Coordinates of C-alpha atoms in Angstrom, one line a residue:
M45 CA 33.4 -19.6 29.9
A46 CA 29.8 -21.0 28.1
V47 CA 27.4 -18.6 27.2
D48 CA 23.8 -18.9 28.1
L49 CA 22.2 -18.8 25.0
S50 CA 18.7 -18.9 26.6
R51 CA 18.6 -15.0 27.6
P52 CA 16.3 -13.0 26.1
E53 CA 18.5 -10.0 25.9
Y54 CA 20.7 -11.9 23.2
Y55 CA 17.9 -11.9 20.7
I56 CA 16.3 -8.9 18.9
N57 CA 12.2 -9.4 18.5
R58 CA 10.9 -10.1 15.0
E59 CA 7.9 -7.4 15.2
L60 CA 10.1 -4.5 16.7
S61 CA 12.9 -5.3 14.2
W62 CA 10.4 -4.6 11.6
L63 CA 9.7 -1.1 12.8
D64 CA 13.5 -0.5 13.6
F65 CA 13.6 -1.3 9.7
N66 CA 11.0 1.4 8.8
R67 CA 12.2 3.9 11.4
R68 CA 15.6 4.2 8.9
V69 CA 13.2 4.6 6.1
L70 CA 11.9 7.7 8.0
E71 CA 15.5 8.8 8.3
E72 CA 15.9 8.4 4.4
A73 CA 12.8 11.0 4.0
L74 CA 14.5 13.3 6.9
D75 CA 17.9 13.4 5.0
E76 CA 18.2 16.9 3.1
S77 CA 21.0 15.3 1.4
N78 CA 18.4 13.4 -0.4
P79 CA 16.5 14.7 -3.9
L80 CA 13.2 16.3 -2.4
L81 CA 11.1 14.3 -4.2
E82 CA 12.8 11.1 -3.6
R83 CA 12.4 12.0 -0.2
V84 CA 8.8 12.3 -0.6
R85 CA 8.6 9.1 -2.1
F86 CA 10.3 7.3 1.1
L87 CA 7.8 8.8 3.5
G88 CA 5.1 7.4 1.2
I89 CA 7.0 4.1 1.4
V90 CA 7.0 4.1 5.5
A91 CA 3.2 4.3 5.1
S92 CA 3.2 1.6 3.1
I93 CA 5.2 -0.6 5.1
L94 CA 3.0 0.4 7.9
D95 CA -0.2 -1.4 6.3
E96 CA 1.4 -4.5 5.8
F97 CA 3.0 -4.9 9.2
F98 CA -0.6 -3.9 10.3
E99 CA -2.3 -6.2 7.7
V100 CA -0.4 -9.1 8.8
R101 CA 2.0 -8.9 11.8
V102 CA 0.0 -7.3 14.2
A103 CA -3.1 -9.1 12.8
G104 CA -1.4 -12.4 13.7
L105 CA -0.3 -11.2 17.1
L106 CA -4.0 -10.0 17.9
Q107 CA -5.4 -13.6 16.7
V108 CA -2.9 -15.4 18.9
R109 CA -3.6 -13.3 21.9
D110 CA -7.3 -13.8 21.7
S111 CA -6.7 -17.5 21.4
G112 CA -4.8 -17.5 25.1
V113 CA -1.8 -19.2 23.6
A114 CA 0.5 -18.0 26.3
G115 CA 4.0 -19.1 24.7
T116 CA 6.9 -16.9 24.3
G117 CA 9.4 -16.9 21.5
P118 CA 13.9 -16.9 22.7
D119 CA 12.9 -13.0 23.8
R120 CA 10.6 -14.1 26.3
L121 CA 8.1 -11.5 24.9
T122 CA 3.8 -12.1 25.4
P123 CA 1.7 -11.6 22.4
D124 CA 0.4 -8.8 24.6
E125 CA 3.5 -7.4 25.8
Q126 CA 4.6 -7.1 21.8
L127 CA 1.4 -5.3 21.5
V128 CA 1.9 -3.1 24.3
T129 CA 5.4 -2.0 23.0
I130 CA 4.2 -2.0 19.2
A131 CA 1.3 0.3 20.4
R132 CA 4.1 2.8 21.6
T133 CA 6.2 2.6 19.1
T134 CA 4.2 2.9 16.3
H135 CA 2.4 6.0 17.8
E136 CA 6.1 7.1 18.1
L137 CA 6.7 6.5 14.4
V138 CA 3.2 7.9 13.0
D139 CA 3.8 11.2 14.9
A140 CA 7.1 11.3 13.3
Q141 CA 5.7 10.8 10.2
Y142 CA 3.3 13.9 10.2
R143 CA 6.0 15.9 11.7
C144 CA 8.2 15.4 8.5
W145 CA 5.7 15.6 6.4
N146 CA 4.5 19.4 7.8
Q147 CA 7.5 20.4 9.1
E148 CA 9.8 19.5 6.6
L149 CA 8.1 18.3 3.3
L150 CA 5.8 20.7 2.8
P151 CA 8.0 23.9 3.4
A152 CA 10.4 22.5 1.5
L153 CA 7.9 21.5 -1.9
A154 CA 7.0 24.9 -1.0
R155 CA 10.2 26.6 -1.7
Q156 CA 10.2 25.2 -4.8
R157 CA 6.9 26.4 -6.0
I158 CA 4.7 23.2 -5.4
H159 CA 2.0 23.2 -3.2
L160 CA -0.9 20.8 -2.0
L161 CA -4.1 23.4 -0.7
D162 CA -7.3 23.2 0.8
V163 CA -9.8 23.7 -1.8
E164 CA -10.7 27.0 0.5
D165 CA -7.3 28.4 -0.5
L166 CA -8.3 28.0 -4.6
Q167 CA -9.7 30.8 -6.5
G168 CA -10.7 32.0 -10.1
E169 CA -10.1 29.2 -12.7
Q170 CA -8.6 26.7 -10.6
L171 CA -11.8 27.1 -8.5
A172 CA -13.7 26.4 -11.3
F173 CA -12.0 23.1 -12.5
I174 CA -12.4 21.6 -8.9
R175 CA -16.3 22.2 -9.6
R176 CA -16.5 21.1 -12.7
Y177 CA -14.2 18.0 -11.5
W178 CA -16.8 17.7 -8.9
H179 CA -19.9 17.6 -10.9
G180 CA -18.5 15.5 -13.7
E181 CA -16.1 13.0 -12.3
L182 CA -16.6 12.6 -8.5
E183 CA -20.3 13.5 -7.0
P184 CA -21.9 11.1 -9.5
I185 CA -20.1 7.8 -8.3
L186 CA -19.9 9.1 -4.7
T187 CA -23.0 6.9 -2.0
P188 CA -23.8 9.4 1.1
I189 CA -25.5 7.4 3.8
V190 CA -27.3 8.7 6.9
I191 CA -27.0 5.9 9.8
D192 CA -30.4 5.0 10.8
P193 CA -32.1 1.6 11.7
A194 CA -33.3 1.0 8.3
H195 CA -29.8 2.3 6.9
P196 CA -26.8 0.3 9.4
F197 CA -23.6 1.2 9.2
P198 CA -21.8 0.1 5.6
R199 CA -19.0 -2.5 5.6
V200 CA -15.9 -0.4 4.9
L201 CA -13.4 -2.4 3.1
N202 CA -10.0 -2.8 3.8
K203 CA -8.0 0.6 3.3
A204 CA -10.7 2.3 1.6
L205 CA -11.0 6.0 2.4
C206 CA -13.7 7.3 4.0
I207 CA -15.3 10.5 5.0
G208 CA -17.3 10.6 8.6
V209 CA -19.7 13.0 8.9
L210 CA -21.5 14.8 11.6
L211 CA -25.2 15.9 10.9
Q212 CA -28.3 17.6 12.2
Q213 CA -31.5 17.9 11.1
D214 CA -34.8 19.3 13.0
G215 CA -32.6 19.3 16.0
H216 CA -31.4 15.7 16.0
T217 CA -28.2 14.6 15.1
A218 CA -27.0 11.7 13.1
L219 CA -23.9 10.5 11.3
G220 CA -23.3 10.5 7.6
V221 CA -20.7 8.2 5.6
V222 CA -19.3 8.3 2.0
T223 CA -16.8 5.8 0.9
V224 CA -14.2 7.3 -1.7
P225 CA -14.3 5.2 -4.7
R226 CA -10.6 4.1 -5.3
V227 CA -10.8 4.3 -9.4
L228 CA -10.0 8.4 -9.0
P229 CA -6.6 9.4 -8.2
R230 CA -5.9 10.5 -4.8
I231 CA -4.1 13.4 -5.7
L232 CA -5.4 15.8 -8.4
R233 CA -2.6 18.5 -10.0
L234 CA -4.3 21.9 -10.7
P235 CA -4.3 23.7 -14.3
D236 CA -0.9 25.7 -14.8
T237 CA -1.2 29.7 -14.0
D238 CA 0.7 32.6 -14.8
D239 CA 2.7 32.7 -11.8
G240 CA 4.9 29.3 -12.4
K241 CA 3.7 27.5 -9.3
L242 CA 2.4 23.7 -9.5
R243 CA -1.0 23.6 -7.6
M244 CA -2.9 20.0 -6.1
V245 CA -5.2 19.1 -4.0
T246 CA -6.4 15.9 -2.3
L247 CA -9.4 14.0 -3.2
S248 CA -10.7 13.8 0.3
A249 CA -10.4 17.6 0.4
I250 CA -12.2 17.8 -2.8
V251 CA -15.0 15.8 -0.8
A252 CA -15.1 17.6 2.6
H253 CA -16.0 20.8 0.9
H254 CA -18.7 19.8 -0.9
L255 CA -20.3 17.4 2.0
S256 CA -23.0 20.1 2.3
E257 CA -24.3 18.9 -1.1
L258 CA -24.1 15.6 -0.4
F259 CA -25.8 15.5 2.5
E260 CA -28.6 17.8 1.3
G261 CA -30.8 18.7 4.0
Y262 CA -29.0 18.2 6.8
Q263 CA -26.7 20.7 8.4
V264 CA -22.9 19.5 8.5
T265 CA -22.0 20.0 12.0
G266 CA -18.2 18.5 11.5
G267 CA -16.6 15.3 9.9
G268 CA -13.1 13.7 8.9
A269 CA -11.2 11.1 6.5
F270 CA -10.4 7.4 8.1
R271 CA -9.3 4.5 7.0
V272 CA -9.2 1.2 8.7
T273 CA -6.9 -1.6 8.0
R274 CA -7.9 -4.8 8.4
N275 CA -6.7 -8.8 9.3
S276 CA -5.5 -9.8 5.3
E277 CA -3.6 -12.8 5.9
L278 CA -4.9 -16.1 4.1
Y279 CA -6.1 -19.1 5.8
V280 CA -6.1 -21.9 3.6
N281 CA -5.8 -25.6 4.7
E282 CA -3.5 -26.6 1.6
E283 CA -3.8 -30.1 2.9
E284 CA -7.4 -30.4 2.6
A285 CA -8.4 -27.9 -0.4
D286 CA -9.4 -30.0 -3.8
N287 CA -8.2 -26.9 -5.6
L288 CA -5.6 -25.1 -4.0
L289 CA -6.0 -21.8 -6.5
E290 CA -10.3 -21.5 -6.2
E291 CA -9.0 -21.6 -2.1
I292 CA -6.9 -19.1 -2.6
A293 CA -8.7 -16.9 -4.8
E294 CA -11.8 -17.2 -2.4
S295 CA -9.7 -16.1 0.8
L296 CA -8.8 -13.0 -1.4
E297 CA -12.3 -12.0 -1.7
N298 CA -12.4 -12.2 2.1
R299 CA -9.0 -10.1 2.8
R300 CA -10.8 -6.9 2.1
K301 CA -13.3 -8.0 4.7
G302 CA -11.1 -9.2 7.7
D303 CA -11.5 -7.9 11.4
V304 CA -10.1 -4.5 11.6
V305 CA -6.6 -4.2 13.3
R306 CA -6.4 -0.1 13.1
L307 CA -8.1 2.8 12.8
E308 CA -6.3 6.1 11.0
I309 CA -8.5 9.2 11.5
E310 CA -7.7 13.1 10.7
D311 CA -6.7 15.1 13.8
R312 CA -9.4 17.4 13.4
A313 CA -12.3 14.8 13.3
P314 CA -14.9 15.7 16.3
P315 CA -14.2 13.6 19.6
R316 CA -17.9 12.2 19.2
L317 CA -17.2 10.4 15.6
V318 CA -13.7 9.3 16.8
R319 CA -15.8 7.6 19.5
F320 CA -18.6 6.2 17.1
L321 CA -16.2 4.6 15.0
T322 CA -13.8 3.3 18.0
T323 CA -16.5 1.2 19.3
Q324 CA -18.0 0.2 15.8
F325 CA -14.5 -1.2 14.9
E326 CA -14.4 -2.7 18.5
L327 CA -11.0 -0.9 19.0
S328 CA -9.2 0.0 22.1
E329 CA -7.9 3.0 22.1
D330 CA -4.2 2.3 21.5
R331 CA -5.6 0.8 18.0
V332 CA -6.8 4.3 16.7
Y333 CA -3.8 6.4 15.0
R334 CA -4.3 10.7 14.4
A335 CA -3.5 11.8 10.9
D336 CA -2.5 15.4 11.0
G337 CA -2.5 15.4 7.1
P338 CA -3.3 13.0 5.1
V339 CA -4.7 10.2 6.0
N340 CA -2.9 7.7 3.8
L341 CA 0.3 9.3 3.6
N342 CA 1.8 6.2 1.3
R343 CA -0.7 8.1 -1.5
I344 CA 1.6 11.4 -1.3
S345 CA 4.1 9.0 -3.6
T346 CA 1.8 10.0 -6.5
I347 CA 3.5 13.5 -6.0
Y348 CA 6.7 12.3 -7.3
D349 CA 4.8 11.2 -10.7
L350 CA 3.1 14.8 -10.8
V351 CA 5.5 16.5 -10.7
Q352 CA 8.5 16.9 -13.6
R353 CA 11.0 18.1 -11.9
P354 CA 14.4 16.0 -12.9
E355 CA 16.8 18.0 -10.2
L356 CA 14.2 16.7 -7.5
K357 CA 14.8 13.2 -8.5
D358 CA 17.4 10.7 -8.6
S359 CA 19.1 10.1 -11.7
P360 CA 17.6 7.4 -13.7
F361 CA 19.5 4.1 -12.8
S362 CA 20.2 2.2 -15.7
P363 CA 21.3 -1.5 -15.2
V364 CA 24.2 -2.5 -16.9
E365 CA 23.1 -4.8 -20.1
V366 CA 25.3 -7.8 -20.7
S367 CA 26.1 -9.5 -23.9
L368 CA 25.8 -12.9 -24.5
P369 CA 26.0 -14.9 -27.9
A370 CA 22.7 -14.6 -29.7
D371 CA 23.0 -17.9 -31.6
P372 CA 21.5 -20.8 -29.4
D373 CA 24.7 -23.2 -30.3
R374 CA 27.1 -20.7 -29.5
F375 CA 25.4 -19.6 -26.2
F376 CA 25.1 -23.0 -24.7
E377 CA 28.8 -23.6 -25.6
S378 CA 29.8 -20.7 -23.7
L379 CA 27.8 -21.8 -20.8
R380 CA 29.7 -25.0 -20.9
E381 CA 32.9 -23.3 -20.4
R382 CA 32.1 -20.8 -17.7
D383 CA 29.4 -19.9 -15.5
V384 CA 27.6 -16.7 -16.1
M385 CA 26.9 -14.9 -12.8
L386 CA 24.4 -11.8 -12.8
H387 CA 23.9 -9.4 -10.2
H388 CA 20.9 -7.8 -9.9
P389 CA 19.3 -5.1 -10.2
Y390 CA 22.8 -3.6 -11.1
E391 CA 23.4 -5.8 -14.1
S392 CA 20.0 -6.1 -16.3
F393 CA 17.3 -8.7 -15.8
N394 CA 16.8 -9.0 -19.9
T395 CA 20.1 -11.4 -20.4
V396 CA 17.4 -14.0 -18.3
I397 CA 14.7 -13.2 -20.6
D398 CA 16.5 -13.7 -23.3
F399 CA 18.1 -17.0 -22.3
I400 CA 14.4 -18.2 -22.1
R401 CA 13.6 -16.4 -25.1
M402 CA 16.7 -18.4 -26.7
A403 CA 15.6 -21.7 -25.4
V404 CA 12.1 -20.9 -27.0
R405 CA 13.5 -20.6 -30.1
D406 CA 16.3 -23.6 -30.0
P407 CA 14.7 -26.5 -31.6
H408 CA 17.1 -28.6 -29.5
V409 CA 15.4 -27.7 -26.3
L410 CA 12.6 -30.3 -25.8
A411 CA 11.6 -28.9 -21.7
I412 CA 11.5 -26.0 -19.9
K413 CA 11.4 -26.1 -16.0
Q414 CA 10.7 -23.0 -14.0
T415 CA 9.7 -21.6 -10.7
L416 CA 7.8 -18.4 -10.3
Y417 CA 7.7 -16.5 -7.1
R418 CA 6.3 -12.8 -8.1
T419 CA 4.9 -12.4 -11.6
G420 CA 4.3 -8.4 -12.7
E421 CA 0.9 -8.1 -14.4
D422 CA 3.0 -7.7 -17.6
S423 CA 5.5 -10.5 -17.3
Q424 CA 7.6 -11.4 -20.2
V425 CA 8.8 -14.5 -18.8
V426 CA 5.4 -16.0 -18.2
E427 CA 4.5 -15.0 -22.0
A428 CA 8.1 -16.9 -23.4
L429 CA 7.2 -19.8 -21.0
I430 CA 3.5 -19.9 -22.7
D431 CA 5.3 -19.3 -26.1
A432 CA 7.1 -22.3 -25.7
A433 CA 4.2 -25.0 -24.4
E434 CA 2.5 -23.4 -27.8
Q435 CA 5.5 -24.3 -30.1
G436 CA 4.9 -27.9 -28.8
K437 CA 7.7 -27.8 -25.8
E438 CA 7.3 -29.6 -22.8
V439 CA 6.5 -26.9 -19.8
T440 CA 6.7 -27.4 -16.0
V441 CA 6.0 -24.2 -14.2
L442 CA 5.8 -24.1 -10.2
V443 CA 3.8 -20.9 -9.4
E444 CA 3.9 -19.7 -5.8
L445 CA 0.3 -19.1 -5.5
K446 CA 1.1 -17.5 -1.7
A447 CA 3.2 -15.1 -2.8
R448 CA 2.0 -12.4 0.0
F449 CA 0.1 -9.6 -1.5
D450 CA 1.1 -10.8 -5.2
E451 CA -1.5 -13.8 -4.6
A452 CA -3.9 -12.3 -7.3
S453 CA -1.4 -11.5 -10.0
N454 CA 0.2 -15.1 -9.9
I455 CA -3.6 -16.6 -9.7
E456 CA -4.0 -15.3 -13.0
W457 CA -0.7 -16.5 -14.7
A458 CA -1.5 -19.8 -13.3
K459 CA -4.8 -19.7 -15.0
Q460 CA -3.0 -19.0 -18.4
L461 CA -0.1 -21.5 -18.1
E462 CA -3.2 -24.1 -17.7

């Protein structure tokens, strides 16, 4: 009997599959058999994956819908149907994230004498530390804005942490906004005390505690942290671009200013503030996500680095080093005898780096050709290739400039390789 492969139930929607994967990552955060700080990091990963999902996949679907394209894929779901299902699923996922944080991880951290506190919970030297930090590090770099005809609503960059504030002065109500710079850590570890407890506080909590000082002359009647996610896809016409590198570099500047696709805001934010921001960013209600905790859960991953408790983490993984002949002649002779297969990350990538460096040193090697997709900020591979070119070898490198969210790093390496 022939199978009708056109039936939509045989196909899994790509976007919904992405969310299913994210739910499996969340299950790792809920799994009590995982070390506690690994669970915290898994929850941060869930938030990071959702960021990219909205920046690219949801943004793309919104553009398809707004362009009037009515076609469907093999699953027969229209862009509108996908967006409705995505909204319902992601709201459920976000609610589950914060339940995990508030009901599972925060109590588990407290049992380990690790506490994430509000400034109001502090006293003594720790409160004095926050005051010194506020006056010395934080307050000088903040720019509070009161919205009025002379000061329109500021341009909020992609994923920037902001605080919206309701203000009153002489019977009149106003809205204030302050953006928290990214140069400062989002979670601050407080000085240790004799009780052996490790205490931390979020940067947004410090700002919220001092809002009346920022907006001097106004009465603060309410507020809440918020964050917008913007369309971050690059739109470059590769065929018409005279210089692809420059075109992509220019598009990167615009990435932070794309259309808003999601608003995250603290659950405690006043309804008036939520309505104002929803209107300001031209969002429907289903694209507003309430945060029952830190607005950006991705930032809680820094707790992993702030807490030096090996028993609350997985044992460090050390890949196996594969030994190869150090002499170039013997090395290439061994390759002629048999192939060498490396399994990453179980076997060390150092073998690949050693191989390239050996080719750089070998006087018999005249040319090196390499393809680079994702490179780190400190790439030993690129450094070796630059060394080879400086030694007079013919080096040809194909760099993928559009490796998503690694474009800036790849552009810098491409410039150096030129």
